Amino acid sequence: MSVHTQSSRVTTATIRQMAATGDKITMLTSYDFTLASLVDEAGIDMFLVGDSASNVVCGNATTLPITLDEMIFLTKGVVRAAKHALVVSDMPFGSYQVSEEQAVASAIRMLKESGCDAVKLEGGASVLPAVRHMIEAGVPVMGHIGLTPQSVHQFGGYGLRAKEQAEADQLIADAIELAKAGCFSIVMEKIPAALAAKVTEAVAPYHCATIGIGAGNGTNGQVLVLHDMLGLNMSFKPKFLRRFAELGEAVKTAVGDYITAVKEGSFPNESESF
Ligand code: KIV
């Protein structure tokens, strides 16, 4: 049985409770008011205003260039749309790595100026002091481990993480520390399914929910990039992605039909004119 109703706002407590009761958690990225309104009305549990906006919205090759100001701007639109879902916004590269003070100041700006409910940041042991300070300051934090795209140049690509035992052990240790520090949830990206299931078990005593992307079915919930699962990003076809629609084809057909109608003079017709 679901632990929330459509009329109530999802909170971090709801997410922790859903993990505890085995009610699967749904999360999608969103970056604008119009699409976010549809996603919210469809009943999603959580929005992620991901720094994938750097790729999806801005056309950059990586997530690195997007700024805190730009993330705040995008998050405001999603917050206005969210009548039901919890809104988590990504802390962009460079907004939390310099010092704990910088991390807290950036997170407070994000909460105050965008109106989001929580922030997400990438990393394990290296970001723990920042995570502790942010949580002490009253900022709800979602962790993100495994493939952390802000470290793409360090990793040398976007391949599967934690295939080797040493990295898998470190990942489990990082997850436990993040959960102990008070993260209400942790995203695990592109790691073996068995490892993700093991982490989910390991953080359960701390009432921390796990959300997977390319991490199999043993997590408490799933997240996907909205534009990818809607088929708007037509060339992106990783193994973990399921396309639930082919909106890229639909957009191209609609735009083609519009161009034809304008060129042949059939749009606008009489009923579409004043
Ligand atoms: O920015 C993003 O979209 C993300 C998801 C891939 C988890 O961090």
PDB file of C-alpha atoms and ligand atoms in Angstrom:
ATOM      1  CA  MET A   1       0.000   0.000   0.000  1.00  0.00           C
ATOM      2  CA  SER A   2       1.251   3.472  -0.873  1.00  0.00           C
ATOM      3  CA  VAL A   3       2.304   5.609   2.086  1.00  0.00           C
ATOM      4  CA  HIS A   4       1.309   8.892   0.435  1.00  0.00           C
ATOM      5  CA  THR A   5      -1.713  10.321  -1.335  1.00  0.00           C
ATOM      6  CA  GLN A   6      -1.830  12.471  -4.460  1.00  0.00           C
ATOM      7  CA  SER A   7      -3.004  15.485  -2.447  1.00  0.00           C
ATOM      8  CA  SER A   8      -0.071  15.448  -0.005  1.00  0.00           C
ATOM      9  CA  ARG A   9       3.423  16.751  -0.671  1.00  0.00           C
ATOM     10  CA  VAL A  10       6.173  14.137  -0.548  1.00  0.00           C
ATOM     11  CA  THR A  11       8.814  14.907   2.089  1.00  0.00           C
ATOM     12  CA  THR A  12      12.189  13.389   2.913  1.00  0.00           C
ATOM     13  CA  ALA A  13      10.374  11.536   5.734  1.00  0.00           C
ATOM     14  CA  THR A  14       7.990  10.055   3.145  1.00  0.00           C
ATOM     15  CA  ILE A  15      10.958   8.839   1.092  1.00  0.00           C
ATOM     16  CA  ARG A  16      12.597   7.219   4.142  1.00  0.00           C
ATOM     17  CA  GLN A  17       9.278   5.589   5.038  1.00  0.00           C
ATOM     18  CA  MET A  18       8.714   4.304   1.491  1.00  0.00           C
ATOM     19  CA  ALA A  19      12.139   2.646   1.588  1.00  0.00           C
ATOM     20  CA  ALA A  20      11.327   1.059   4.950  1.00  0.00           C
ATOM     21  CA  THR A  21       7.981  -0.309   3.765  1.00  0.00           C
ATOM     22  CA  GLY A  22       9.227  -1.493   0.358  1.00  0.00           C
ATOM     23  CA  ASP A  23       7.078   0.989  -1.586  1.00  0.00           C
ATOM     24  CA  LYS A  24       9.199   1.610  -4.727  1.00  0.00           C
ATOM     25  CA  ILE A  25      10.262   5.249  -5.172  1.00  0.00           C
ATOM     26  CA  THR A  26      10.004   6.973  -8.560  1.00  0.00           C
ATOM     27  CA  MET A  27      12.202   9.881  -9.614  1.00  0.00           C
ATOM     28  CA  LEU A  28      12.724  11.688 -12.931  1.00  0.00           C
ATOM     29  CA  THR A  29      14.781  14.684 -13.910  1.00  0.00           C
ATOM     30  CA  SER A  30      12.999  17.876 -14.928  1.00  0.00           C
ATOM     31  CA  TYR A  31      14.323  21.290 -15.892  1.00  0.00           C
ATOM     32  CA  ASP A  32      11.257  23.415 -16.759  1.00  0.00           C
ATOM     33  CA  PHE A  33       7.755  24.283 -15.552  1.00  0.00           C
ATOM     34  CA  THR A  34       5.738  22.848 -18.451  1.00  0.00           C
ATOM     35  CA  LEU A  35       7.160  19.321 -18.531  1.00  0.00           C
ATOM     36  CA  ALA A  36       7.502  19.240 -14.740  1.00  0.00           C
ATOM     37  CA  SER A  37       3.766  20.038 -14.380  1.00  0.00           C
ATOM     38  CA  LEU A  38       2.931  16.966 -16.501  1.00  0.00           C
ATOM     39  CA  VAL A  39       5.376  14.770 -14.592  1.00  0.00           C
ATOM     40  CA  ASP A  40       3.950  15.944 -11.254  1.00  0.00           C
ATOM     41  CA  GLU A  41       0.355  15.358 -12.394  1.00  0.00           C
ATOM     42  CA  ALA A  42       1.347  11.818 -13.480  1.00  0.00           C
ATOM     43  CA  GLY A  43       2.253  11.141  -9.838  1.00  0.00           C
ATOM     44  CA  ILE A  44       6.042  11.020  -9.661  1.00  0.00           C
ATOM     45  CA  ASP A  45       7.486  10.900  -6.098  1.00  0.00           C
ATOM     46  CA  MET A  46      10.617  13.002  -6.629  1.00  0.00           C
ATOM     47  CA  PHE A  47      12.003  15.476  -9.163  1.00  0.00           C
ATOM     48  CA  LEU A  48      15.702  15.763  -9.767  1.00  0.00           C
ATOM     49  CA  VAL A  49      16.742  19.061 -11.290  1.00  0.00           C
ATOM     50  CA  GLY A  50      19.907  17.345 -12.451  1.00  0.00           C
ATOM     51  CA  ASP A  51      23.085  19.023 -13.552  1.00  0.00           C
ATOM     52  CA  SER A  52      22.442  16.870 -16.632  1.00  0.00           C
ATOM     53  CA  ALA A  53      20.703  20.131 -17.614  1.00  0.00           C
ATOM     54  CA  SER A  54      24.199  21.087 -18.750  1.00  0.00           C
ATOM     55  CA  ASN A  55      23.887  18.425 -21.483  1.00  0.00           C
ATOM     56  CA  VAL A  56      20.123  18.270 -22.031  1.00  0.00           C
ATOM     57  CA  VAL A  57      19.214  21.961 -21.808  1.00  0.00           C
ATOM     58  CA  CYS A  58      22.484  23.704 -22.694  1.00  0.00           C
ATOM     59  CA  GLY A  59      24.047  21.230 -25.155  1.00  0.00           C
ATOM     60  CA  ASN A  60      27.377  20.901 -23.332  1.00  0.00           C
ATOM     61  CA  ALA A  61      29.423  17.688 -23.654  1.00  0.00           C
ATOM     62  CA  THR A  62      29.676  17.281 -19.852  1.00  0.00           C
ATOM     63  CA  THR A  63      27.931  18.437 -16.673  1.00  0.00           C
ATOM     64  CA  LEU A  64      30.936  20.533 -15.658  1.00  0.00           C
ATOM     65  CA  PRO A  65      30.099  23.962 -17.146  1.00  0.00           C
ATOM     66  CA  ILE A  66      26.678  24.580 -15.533  1.00  0.00           C
ATOM     67  CA  THR A  67      26.733  27.132 -12.701  1.00  0.00           C
ATOM     68  CA  LEU A  68      24.929  27.479  -9.377  1.00  0.00           C
ATOM     69  CA  ASP A  69      23.024  30.522 -10.699  1.00  0.00           C
ATOM     70  CA  GLU A  70      21.862  28.525 -13.730  1.00  0.00           C
ATOM     71  CA  MET A  71      20.796  25.572 -11.551  1.00  0.00           C
ATOM     72  CA  ILE A  72      18.833  27.922  -9.269  1.00  0.00           C
ATOM     73  CA  PHE A  73      17.101  29.480 -12.301  1.00  0.00           C
ATOM     74  CA  LEU A  74      16.030  26.062 -13.662  1.00  0.00           C
ATOM     75  CA  THR A  75      15.007  24.736 -10.243  1.00  0.00           C
ATOM     76  CA  LYS A  76      12.597  27.652  -9.662  1.00  0.00           C
ATOM     77  CA  GLY A  77      10.434  26.539 -12.612  1.00  0.00           C
ATOM     78  CA  VAL A  78      10.274  22.940 -11.375  1.00  0.00           C
ATOM     79  CA  VAL A  79       9.445  24.071  -7.827  1.00  0.00           C
ATOM     80  CA  ARG A  80       6.498  26.114  -9.194  1.00  0.00           C
ATOM     81  CA  ALA A  81       5.224  22.963 -10.940  1.00  0.00           C
ATOM     82  CA  ALA A  82       5.630  20.579  -7.992  1.00  0.00           C
ATOM     83  CA  LYS A  83       2.280  20.247  -6.262  1.00  0.00           C
ATOM     84  CA  HIS A  84       3.020  16.701  -5.065  1.00  0.00           C
ATOM     85  CA  ALA A  85       6.612  15.613  -5.680  1.00  0.00           C
ATOM     86  CA  LEU A  86       9.693  16.397  -3.605  1.00  0.00           C
ATOM     87  CA  VAL A  87      12.170  18.595  -5.503  1.00  0.00           C
ATOM     88  CA  VAL A  88      15.868  17.730  -5.265  1.00  0.00           C
ATOM     89  CA  SER A  89      18.344  19.994  -7.035  1.00  0.00           C
ATOM     90  CA  ASP A  90      21.904  19.152  -8.014  1.00  0.00           C
ATOM     91  CA  MET A  91      24.818  21.055  -6.551  1.00  0.00           C
ATOM     92  CA  PRO A  92      26.881  21.800  -9.685  1.00  0.00           C
ATOM     93  CA  PHE A  93      30.599  21.167 -10.092  1.00  0.00           C
ATOM     94  CA  GLY A  94      32.632  23.815  -8.261  1.00  0.00           C
ATOM     95  CA  SER A  95      29.848  24.809  -5.844  1.00  0.00           C
ATOM     96  CA  TYR A  96      30.862  22.491  -2.968  1.00  0.00           C
ATOM     97  CA  GLN A  97      34.362  21.088  -3.523  1.00  0.00           C
ATOM     98  CA  VAL A  98      36.416  24.099  -2.353  1.00  0.00           C
ATOM     99  CA  SER A  99      35.575  23.978   1.369  1.00  0.00           C
ATOM    100  CA  GLU A 100      32.873  22.948   3.826  1.00  0.00           C
ATOM    101  CA  GLU A 101      31.954  26.626   4.212  1.00  0.00           C
ATOM    102  CA  GLN A 102      31.514  26.982   0.444  1.00  0.00           C
ATOM    103  CA  ALA A 103      29.357  23.836   0.363  1.00  0.00           C
ATOM    104  CA  VAL A 104      27.042  25.087   3.126  1.00  0.00           C
ATOM    105  CA  ALA A 105      26.793  28.568   1.581  1.00  0.00           C
ATOM    106  CA  SER A 106      25.950  27.119  -1.866  1.00  0.00           C
ATOM    107  CA  ALA A 107      23.371  24.706  -0.434  1.00  0.00           C
ATOM    108  CA  ILE A 108      21.697  27.470   1.582  1.00  0.00           C
ATOM    109  CA  ARG A 109      21.559  29.669  -1.542  1.00  0.00           C
ATOM    110  CA  MET A 110      19.999  26.770  -3.456  1.00  0.00           C
ATOM    111  CA  LEU A 111      17.298  26.187  -0.819  1.00  0.00           C
ATOM    112  CA  LYS A 112      16.539  29.889  -0.194  1.00  0.00           C
ATOM    113  CA  GLU A 113      16.557  31.121  -3.794  1.00  0.00           C
ATOM    114  CA  SER A 114      15.107  28.156  -5.698  1.00  0.00           C
ATOM    115  CA  GLY A 115      12.672  26.846  -3.084  1.00  0.00           C
ATOM    116  CA  CYS A 116      13.767  23.222  -3.596  1.00  0.00           C
ATOM    117  CA  ASP A 117      13.357  20.682  -0.791  1.00  0.00           C
ATOM    118  CA  ALA A 118      16.794  19.042  -0.858  1.00  0.00           C
ATOM    119  CA  VAL A 119      20.115  19.043  -2.681  1.00  0.00           C
ATOM    120  CA  LYS A 120      22.194  16.262  -4.224  1.00  0.00           C
ATOM    121  CA  LEU A 121      25.957  16.155  -4.429  1.00  0.00           C
ATOM    122  CA  GLU A 122      28.405  13.662  -5.890  1.00  0.00           C
ATOM    123  CA  GLY A 123      31.082  11.727  -4.037  1.00  0.00           C
ATOM    124  CA  GLY A 124      31.842   9.490  -1.079  1.00  0.00           C
ATOM    125  CA  ALA A 125      34.474   9.943   1.618  1.00  0.00           C
ATOM    126  CA  SER A 126      35.835  13.150   0.054  1.00  0.00           C
ATOM    127  CA  VAL A 127      32.531  15.026   0.471  1.00  0.00           C
ATOM    128  CA  LEU A 128      31.579  13.662   3.907  1.00  0.00           C
ATOM    129  CA  PRO A 129      32.697  16.753   5.878  1.00  0.00           C
ATOM    130  CA  ALA A 130      30.670  18.967   3.521  1.00  0.00           C
ATOM    131  CA  VAL A 131      27.645  16.662   3.787  1.00  0.00           C
ATOM    132  CA  ARG A 132      27.835  16.705   7.613  1.00  0.00           C
ATOM    133  CA  HIS A 133      27.996  20.529   7.685  1.00  0.00           C
ATOM    134  CA  MET A 134      25.111  20.885   5.244  1.00  0.00           C
ATOM    135  CA  ILE A 135      22.897  18.517   7.239  1.00  0.00           C
ATOM    136  CA  GLU A 136      23.846  20.279  10.497  1.00  0.00           C
ATOM    137  CA  ALA A 137      22.768  23.541   8.831  1.00  0.00           C
ATOM    138  CA  GLY A 138      19.357  21.998   8.118  1.00  0.00           C
ATOM    139  CA  VAL A 139      19.798  21.133   4.449  1.00  0.00           C
ATOM    140  CA  PRO A 140      18.404  17.714   3.442  1.00  0.00           C
ATOM    141  CA  VAL A 141      21.046  15.910   1.366  1.00  0.00           C
ATOM    142  CA  MET A 142      20.908  13.142  -1.227  1.00  0.00           C
ATOM    143  CA  GLY A 143      24.237  11.441  -1.953  1.00  0.00           C
ATOM    144  CA  HIS A 144      25.414  10.211  -5.371  1.00  0.00           C
ATOM    145  CA  ILE A 145      28.016   7.450  -5.757  1.00  0.00           C
ATOM    146  CA  GLY A 146      29.244   5.033  -8.411  1.00  0.00           C
ATOM    147  CA  LEU A 147      29.515   6.822 -11.756  1.00  0.00           C
ATOM    148  CA  THR A 148      29.668  10.474 -10.745  1.00  0.00           C
ATOM    149  CA  PRO A 149      29.646  12.435 -14.023  1.00  0.00           C
ATOM    150  CA  GLN A 150      31.355  15.510 -12.507  1.00  0.00           C
ATOM    151  CA  SER A 151      34.477  13.287 -12.236  1.00  0.00           C
ATOM    152  CA  VAL A 152      34.346  12.163 -15.881  1.00  0.00           C
ATOM    153  CA  HIS A 153      37.868  13.415 -16.594  1.00  0.00           C
ATOM    154  CA  GLN A 154      39.223  11.560 -13.554  1.00  0.00           C
ATOM    155  CA  PHE A 155      37.412   8.339 -14.579  1.00  0.00           C
ATOM    156  CA  GLY A 156      38.304   8.763 -18.262  1.00  0.00           C
ATOM    157  CA  GLY A 157      34.735   8.130 -19.424  1.00  0.00           C
ATOM    158  CA  TYR A 158      31.229   7.083 -18.437  1.00  0.00           C
ATOM    159  CA  GLY A 159      31.820   3.315 -18.055  1.00  0.00           C
ATOM    160  CA  LEU A 160      30.479   0.941 -15.380  1.00  0.00           C
ATOM    161  CA  ARG A 161      31.992   1.641 -11.923  1.00  0.00           C
ATOM    162  CA  ALA A 162      32.963  -0.643  -9.039  1.00  0.00           C
ATOM    163  CA  LYS A 163      33.617  -3.753 -11.121  1.00  0.00           C
ATOM    164  CA  GLU A 164      36.729  -4.475  -9.039  1.00  0.00           C
ATOM    165  CA  GLN A 165      36.418  -5.622  -5.406  1.00  0.00           C
ATOM    166  CA  ALA A 166      38.444  -2.719  -3.969  1.00  0.00           C
ATOM    167  CA  GLU A 167      36.207  -0.070  -5.557  1.00  0.00           C
ATOM    168  CA  ALA A 168      33.084  -2.057  -4.587  1.00  0.00           C
ATOM    169  CA  ASP A 169      34.247  -2.239  -0.948  1.00  0.00           C
ATOM    170  CA  GLN A 170      34.986   1.500  -0.932  1.00  0.00           C
ATOM    171  CA  LEU A 171      31.553   2.211  -2.409  1.00  0.00           C
ATOM    172  CA  ILE A 172      29.787   0.219   0.341  1.00  0.00           C
ATOM    173  CA  ALA A 173      31.856   2.023   3.006  1.00  0.00           C
ATOM    174  CA  ASP A 174      31.063   5.417   1.429  1.00  0.00           C
ATOM    175  CA  ALA A 175      27.336   4.636   1.323  1.00  0.00           C
ATOM    176  CA  ILE A 176      27.276   3.659   4.998  1.00  0.00           C
ATOM    177  CA  GLU A 177      29.116   6.846   5.998  1.00  0.00           C
ATOM    178  CA  LEU A 178      26.755   9.007   3.915  1.00  0.00           C
ATOM    179  CA  ALA A 179      23.756   7.281   5.504  1.00  0.00           C
ATOM    180  CA  LYS A 180      25.231   7.667   9.004  1.00  0.00           C
ATOM    181  CA  ALA A 181      25.875  11.359   8.293  1.00  0.00           C
ATOM    182  CA  GLY A 182      22.125  11.741   7.703  1.00  0.00           C
ATOM    183  CA  CYS A 183      21.596  11.558   3.919  1.00  0.00           C
ATOM    184  CA  PHE A 184      17.917  10.713   3.427  1.00  0.00           C
ATOM    185  CA  SER A 185      18.738   9.010   0.152  1.00  0.00           C
ATOM    186  CA  ILE A 186      21.630   8.000  -2.115  1.00  0.00           C
ATOM    187  CA  VAL A 187      21.706   7.767  -5.906  1.00  0.00           C
ATOM    188  CA  MET A 188      23.823   4.909  -7.252  1.00  0.00           C
ATOM    189  CA  GLU A 189      24.740   5.274 -10.904  1.00  0.00           C
ATOM    190  CA  LYS A 190      26.002   2.579 -13.274  1.00  0.00           C
ATOM    191  CA  ILE A 191      27.239  -0.093 -10.874  1.00  0.00           C
ATOM    192  CA  PRO A 192      26.598  -3.880 -10.837  1.00  0.00           C
ATOM    193  CA  ALA A 193      23.063  -4.788  -9.713  1.00  0.00           C
ATOM    194  CA  ALA A 194      24.280  -7.183  -6.999  1.00  0.00           C
ATOM    195  CA  LEU A 195      26.445  -4.440  -5.452  1.00  0.00           C
ATOM    196  CA  ALA A 196      23.568  -1.922  -5.490  1.00  0.00           C
ATOM    197  CA  ALA A 197      21.345  -4.468  -3.715  1.00  0.00           C
ATOM    198  CA  LYS A 198      24.068  -5.031  -1.108  1.00  0.00           C
ATOM    199  CA  VAL A 199      24.362  -1.273  -0.488  1.00  0.00           C
ATOM    200  CA  THR A 200      20.571  -0.993  -0.158  1.00  0.00           C
ATOM    201  CA  GLU A 201      20.675  -3.598   2.604  1.00  0.00           C
ATOM    202  CA  ALA A 202      23.682  -1.945   4.268  1.00  0.00           C
ATOM    203  CA  VAL A 203      22.088   1.522   4.532  1.00  0.00           C
ATOM    204  CA  ALA A 204      18.589   0.331   5.489  1.00  0.00           C
ATOM    205  CA  PRO A 205      19.329   0.453   9.264  1.00  0.00           C
ATOM    206  CA  TYR A 206      19.960   4.224   8.844  1.00  0.00           C
ATOM    207  CA  HIS A 207      16.570   4.718   7.094  1.00  0.00           C
ATOM    208  CA  CYS A 208      18.354   5.839   3.949  1.00  0.00           C
ATOM    209  CA  ALA A 209      16.668   5.169   0.591  1.00  0.00           C
ATOM    210  CA  THR A 210      18.677   4.068  -2.449  1.00  0.00           C
ATOM    211  CA  ILE A 211      17.789   5.269  -5.938  1.00  0.00           C
ATOM    212  CA  GLY A 212      19.364   3.529  -8.915  1.00  0.00           C
ATOM    213  CA  ILE A 213      20.198   4.485 -12.480  1.00  0.00           C
ATOM    214  CA  GLY A 214      21.887   1.640 -14.301  1.00  0.00           C
ATOM    215  CA  ALA A 215      22.115  -0.159 -10.954  1.00  0.00           C
ATOM    216  CA  GLY A 216      19.560  -2.962 -11.368  1.00  0.00           C
ATOM    217  CA  ASN A 217      16.310  -3.664  -9.569  1.00  0.00           C
ATOM    218  CA  GLY A 218      17.521  -4.162  -5.993  1.00  0.00           C
ATOM    219  CA  THR A 219      17.368  -0.496  -5.020  1.00  0.00           C
ATOM    220  CA  ASN A 220      14.503   1.276  -3.224  1.00  0.00           C
ATOM    221  CA  GLY A 221      13.735   3.357  -6.308  1.00  0.00           C
ATOM    222  CA  GLN A 222      14.768   4.391  -9.811  1.00  0.00           C
ATOM    223  CA  VAL A 223      15.706   7.639 -11.547  1.00  0.00           C
ATOM    224  CA  LEU A 224      16.035   8.392 -15.262  1.00  0.00           C
ATOM    225  CA  VAL A 225      16.710  11.499 -17.286  1.00  0.00           C
ATOM    226  CA  LEU A 226      13.256  12.583 -18.523  1.00  0.00           C
ATOM    227  CA  HIS A 227      14.380  13.459 -22.057  1.00  0.00           C
ATOM    228  CA  ASP A 228      16.051  10.042 -22.418  1.00  0.00           C
ATOM    229  CA  MET A 229      13.070   7.966 -21.231  1.00  0.00           C
ATOM    230  CA  LEU A 230      10.694  10.006 -23.410  1.00  0.00           C
ATOM    231  CA  GLY A 231      12.841   9.316 -26.486  1.00  0.00           C
ATOM    232  CA  LEU A 232      13.624  13.015 -27.028  1.00  0.00           C
ATOM    233  CA  ASN A 233      17.366  12.318 -26.984  1.00  0.00           C
ATOM    234  CA  MET A 234      17.250  10.023 -30.002  1.00  0.00           C
ATOM    235  CA  SER A 235      20.923   9.077 -30.257  1.00  0.00           C
ATOM    236  CA  PHE A 236      21.384   8.071 -26.559  1.00  0.00           C
ATOM    237  CA  LYS A 237      20.828   4.321 -26.182  1.00  0.00           C
ATOM    238  CA  PRO A 238      22.700   2.921 -23.154  1.00  0.00           C
ATOM    239  CA  LYS A 239      21.849  -0.613 -21.929  1.00  0.00           C
ATOM    240  CA  PHE A 240      20.160   0.639 -18.745  1.00  0.00           C
ATOM    241  CA  LEU A 241      17.751   3.000 -20.503  1.00  0.00           C
ATOM    242  CA  ARG A 242      14.188   1.990 -21.326  1.00  0.00           C
ATOM    243  CA  ARG A 243      12.331   4.376 -23.621  1.00  0.00           C
ATOM    244  CA  PHE A 244       8.729   4.719 -22.467  1.00  0.00           C
ATOM    245  CA  ALA A 245       7.801   6.913 -25.474  1.00  0.00           C
ATOM    246  CA  GLU A 246       9.251   8.045 -28.811  1.00  0.00           C
ATOM    247  CA  LEU A 247       8.569  11.768 -28.493  1.00  0.00           C
ATOM    248  CA  GLY A 248      11.586  12.664 -30.645  1.00  0.00           C
ATOM    249  CA  GLU A 249       9.849  11.067 -33.652  1.00  0.00           C
ATOM    250  CA  ALA A 250       6.544  12.707 -32.665  1.00  0.00           C
ATOM    251  CA  VAL A 251       8.174  16.172 -32.474  1.00  0.00           C
ATOM    252  CA  LYS A 252       9.844  15.759 -35.854  1.00  0.00           C
ATOM    253  CA  THR A 253       6.593  14.598 -37.477  1.00  0.00           C
ATOM    254  CA  ALA A 254       4.609  17.479 -35.931  1.00  0.00           C
ATOM    255  CA  VAL A 255       7.189  20.090 -36.973  1.00  0.00           C
ATOM    256  CA  GLY A 256       7.342  18.595 -40.478  1.00  0.00           C
ATOM    257  CA  ASP A 257       3.530  18.757 -40.747  1.00  0.00           C
ATOM    258  CA  TYR A 258       3.606  22.406 -39.576  1.00  0.00           C
ATOM    259  CA  ILE A 259       6.241  23.332 -42.168  1.00  0.00           C
ATOM    260  CA  THR A 260       4.228  21.653 -44.939  1.00  0.00           C
ATOM    261  CA  ALA A 261       0.984  23.360 -43.846  1.00  0.00           C
ATOM    262  CA  VAL A 262       2.592  26.821 -43.773  1.00  0.00           C
ATOM    263  CA  LYS A 263       4.399  26.325 -47.095  1.00  0.00           C
ATOM    264  CA  GLU A 264       1.272  25.095 -48.909  1.00  0.00           C
ATOM    265  CA  GLY A 265      -0.875  27.856 -47.363  1.00  0.00           C
ATOM    266  CA  SER A 266      -3.277  25.534 -45.476  1.00  0.00           C
ATOM    267  CA  PHE A 267      -2.293  26.972 -42.067  1.00  0.00           C
ATOM    268  CA  PRO A 268      -3.895  29.070 -40.710  1.00  0.00           C
ATOM    269  CA  ASN A 269      -7.314  28.270 -42.167  1.00  0.00           C
ATOM    270  CA  GLU A 270     -10.488  30.300 -41.766  1.00  0.00           C
ATOM    271  CA  SER A 271     -11.422  28.848 -38.357  1.00  0.00           C
ATOM    272  CA  GLU A 272      -7.921  29.645 -37.113  1.00  0.00           C
ATOM    273  CA  SER A 273      -8.162  33.287 -38.233  1.00  0.00           C
ATOM    274  CA  PHE A 274      -9.917  36.358 -36.738  1.00  0.00           C
TER     275      PHE A 274
HETATM  276  O1  KIV B   1      22.109  15.057 -13.283  1.00  0.00           O
HETATM  277  C1  KIV B   1      21.452  14.011 -13.383  1.00  0.00           C
HETATM  278  O2  KIV B   1      20.569  13.851 -14.241  1.00  0.00           O
HETATM  279  C2  KIV B   1      21.762  12.924 -12.454  1.00  0.00           C
HETATM  280  C3  KIV B   1      21.092  11.614 -12.678  1.00  0.00           C
HETATM  281  C4  KIV B   1      21.737  10.896 -13.806  1.00  0.00           C
HETATM  282  C5  KIV B   1      21.075  10.790 -11.447  1.00  0.00           C
HETATM  283  O3  KIV B   1      22.528  13.106 -11.566  1.00  0.00           O
END
